[in-house]
Amino acid sequence: MKKVLLILAEGFEEIEALGTADVLRRLDFAVTLAGLNGRNVTGAHRMAVTADTALENVVNEEFDAVILPGGMPGAANLDKSPLVDEVLKNAVAGNKVIGAICAAPFVLAKRGLLKDGKFTMYPGFEAELGGLTYTAAPAETDGRIVTGKGPGAVFAFAGALAGALGKAQECEELYKGMFID
């Protein structure tokens, strides 16, 4: 069973994080929700979530994918974390899938992970990244990097992640049963 790490920072976008985790768990991925600063995390819309663990407890574990949900100030909090830097460094070194949605792709861009590829993110943030190939699509996959546009694109993003992890067909069948076009 493939392992996925989804990091929750204070101010994360709830639908992006929980919708993505829900889809991937339905597809039998072992999704670990890790709170950036402990297990109790509050999203951008004041929804309190109890993560499976704190990020510090799993920072050195091997995962097949690492996912950063957006939301503000959630994405900014991810950007400031040395633990996130360590997780991303390990994911790159291990040639793992890395996903970011909404504002969170700027975390990847600041670390040089989007420099030559195409990506999508919440409109407006891409202007700060200068010269990168922004597509404005609901989801983009470029090599091992998967990006999503925002809350309304959560199913496209989760589907792209499932595809990058080898379950595109299973996700298509799941979405039929969930009435997702």
PDB file of N, CA, C and O in Angstrom, residues 1 13 18 27-28 31 48 52 55 62 67 69 76 82 96 130 141-142 150 162-163 174:
ATOM      1  N   MET A   1       0.846  -1.177   0.000  1.00  0.00           N
ATOM      2  CA  MET A   1       0.000   0.000   0.000  1.00  0.00           C
ATOM      3  C   MET A   1       0.895   1.244   0.000  1.00  0.00           C
ATOM      4  O   MET A   1       1.793   1.362   0.832  1.00  0.00           O
ATOM      5  N   GLU A  13      -6.539  25.246   3.961  1.00  0.00           N
ATOM      6  CA  GLU A  13      -7.839  25.237   3.288  1.00  0.00           C
ATOM      7  C   GLU A  13      -8.459  23.861   3.510  1.00  0.00           C
ATOM      8  O   GLU A  13      -7.963  22.854   3.000  1.00  0.00           O
ATOM      9  N   LEU A  18      -8.913  17.941   3.252  1.00  0.00           N
ATOM     10  CA  LEU A  18      -9.766  16.805   3.611  1.00  0.00           C
ATOM     11  C   LEU A  18     -10.374  16.135   2.386  1.00  0.00           C
ATOM     12  O   LEU A  18     -10.531  14.910   2.365  1.00  0.00           O
ATOM     13  N   LEU A  27      -9.253   5.267  -2.306  1.00  0.00           N
ATOM     14  CA  LEU A  27      -8.474   4.503  -3.282  1.00  0.00           C
ATOM     15  C   LEU A  27      -7.440   3.595  -2.606  1.00  0.00           C
ATOM     16  O   LEU A  27      -6.559   3.050  -3.258  1.00  0.00           O
ATOM     17  N   ASP A  28      -7.552   3.448  -1.289  1.00  0.00           N
ATOM     18  CA  ASP A  28      -6.696   2.564  -0.500  1.00  0.00           C
ATOM     19  C   ASP A  28      -5.239   3.009  -0.394  1.00  0.00           C
ATOM     20  O   ASP A  28      -4.343   2.172  -0.229  1.00  0.00           O
ATOM     21  N   VAL A  31      -3.007   7.302   3.882  1.00  0.00           N
ATOM     22  CA  VAL A  31      -2.820   8.748   4.016  1.00  0.00           C
ATOM     23  C   VAL A  31      -2.618   9.101   5.482  1.00  0.00           C
ATOM     24  O   VAL A  31      -3.457   8.785   6.325  1.00  0.00           O
ATOM     25  N   ALA A  48     -11.746  22.892  13.292  1.00  0.00           N
ATOM     26  CA  ALA A  48     -10.684  22.235  14.053  1.00  0.00           C
ATOM     27  C   ALA A  48     -10.570  20.776  13.619  1.00  0.00           C
ATOM     28  O   ALA A  48     -11.575  20.068  13.536  1.00  0.00           O
ATOM     29  N   ASP A  52      -3.580  12.853  12.381  1.00  0.00           N
ATOM     30  CA  ASP A  52      -3.168  11.516  12.815  1.00  0.00           C
ATOM     31  C   ASP A  52      -1.940  11.584  13.713  1.00  0.00           C
ATOM     32  O   ASP A  52      -1.776  10.763  14.617  1.00  0.00           O
ATOM     33  N   LEU A  55       3.874  16.363  12.592  1.00  0.00           N
ATOM     34  CA  LEU A  55       4.865  16.184  11.532  1.00  0.00           C
ATOM     35  C   LEU A  55       6.218  15.751  12.095  1.00  0.00           C
ATOM     36  O   LEU A  55       6.896  14.913  11.497  1.00  0.00           O
ATOM     37  N   GLU A  62       9.570   7.355   5.193  1.00  0.00           N
ATOM     38  CA  GLU A  62       9.500   7.395   3.734  1.00  0.00           C
ATOM     39  C   GLU A  62       8.040   7.333   3.292  1.00  0.00           C
ATOM     40  O   GLU A  62       7.284   6.459   3.725  1.00  0.00           O
ATOM     41  N   ILE A  67       1.955  15.976   0.232  1.00  0.00           N
ATOM     42  CA  ILE A  67       0.954  16.923  -0.262  1.00  0.00           C
ATOM     43  C   ILE A  67       0.880  18.132   0.657  1.00  0.00           C
ATOM     44  O   ILE A  67       0.783  17.989   1.883  1.00  0.00           O
ATOM     45  N   PRO A  69      -1.571  21.292   1.230  1.00  0.00           N
ATOM     46  CA  PRO A  69      -2.792  22.015   0.902  1.00  0.00           C
ATOM     47  C   PRO A  69      -2.540  23.516   0.989  1.00  0.00           C
ATOM     48  O   PRO A  69      -1.605  23.964   1.662  1.00  0.00           O
ATOM     49  N   ALA A  76       1.581  29.987   3.912  1.00  0.00           N
ATOM     50  CA  ALA A  76       2.684  30.786   4.453  1.00  0.00           C
ATOM     51  C   ALA A  76       3.326  30.077   5.645  1.00  0.00           C
ATOM     52  O   ALA A  76       4.549  30.113   5.807  1.00  0.00           O
ATOM     53  N   PRO A  82      11.083  24.624   8.803  1.00  0.00           N
ATOM     54  CA  PRO A  82      12.237  23.792   8.452  1.00  0.00           C
ATOM     55  C   PRO A  82      11.866  22.309   8.321  1.00  0.00           C
ATOM     56  O   PRO A  82      12.511  21.574   7.576  1.00  0.00           O
ATOM     57  N   LYS A  96       9.964  11.070  -5.254  1.00  0.00           N
ATOM     58  CA  LYS A  96       8.578  10.852  -4.846  1.00  0.00           C
ATOM     59  C   LYS A  96       7.652  11.887  -5.473  1.00  0.00           C
ATOM     60  O   LYS A  96       8.096  12.928  -5.971  1.00  0.00           O
ATOM     61  N   GLY A 130       7.219  34.933 -11.290  1.00  0.00           N
ATOM     62  CA  GLY A 130       7.937  35.395 -12.466  1.00  0.00           C
ATOM     63  C   GLY A 130       8.564  34.356 -13.366  1.00  0.00           C
ATOM     64  O   GLY A 130       9.452  33.637 -12.971  1.00  0.00           O
ATOM     65  N   THR A 141       0.062  18.031 -13.952  1.00  0.00           N
ATOM     66  CA  THR A 141       1.093  17.081 -13.555  1.00  0.00           C
ATOM     67  C   THR A 141       2.291  17.318 -14.452  1.00  0.00           C
ATOM     68  O   THR A 141       2.161  17.308 -15.678  1.00  0.00           O
ATOM     69  N   ASP A 142       3.431  17.573 -13.848  1.00  0.00           N
ATOM     70  CA  ASP A 142       4.666  17.786 -14.591  1.00  0.00           C
ATOM     71  C   ASP A 142       5.740  16.929 -13.928  1.00  0.00           C
ATOM     72  O   ASP A 142       6.249  17.276 -12.859  1.00  0.00           O
ATOM     73  N   GLY A 150      -7.241  25.376  -6.830  1.00  0.00           N
ATOM     74  CA  GLY A 150      -7.866  25.895  -5.623  1.00  0.00           C
ATOM     75  C   GLY A 150      -8.991  25.003  -5.152  1.00  0.00           C
ATOM     76  O   GLY A 150      -9.156  23.880  -5.638  1.00  0.00           O
ATOM     77  N   ALA A 162      -3.760  10.722  -7.762  1.00  0.00           N
ATOM     78  CA  ALA A 162      -4.011   9.283  -7.896  1.00  0.00           C
ATOM     79  C   ALA A 162      -3.346   8.745  -9.152  1.00  0.00           C
ATOM     80  O   ALA A 162      -2.735   7.667  -9.123  1.00  0.00           O
ATOM     81  N   GLY A 163      -3.440   9.499 -10.247  1.00  0.00           N
ATOM     82  CA  GLY A 163      -2.793   9.088 -11.485  1.00  0.00           C
ATOM     83  C   GLY A 163      -1.281   9.022 -11.347  1.00  0.00           C
ATOM     84  O   GLY A 163      -0.641   8.069 -11.804  1.00  0.00           O
ATOM     85  N   LEU A 174     -13.992   5.366  -9.261  1.00  0.00           N
ATOM     86  CA  LEU A 174     -14.456   5.963  -8.018  1.00  0.00           C
ATOM     87  C   LEU A 174     -15.286   7.203  -8.302  1.00  0.00           C
ATOM     88  O   LEU A 174     -16.379   7.378  -7.740  1.00  0.00           O
TER      89      LEU A 174
END
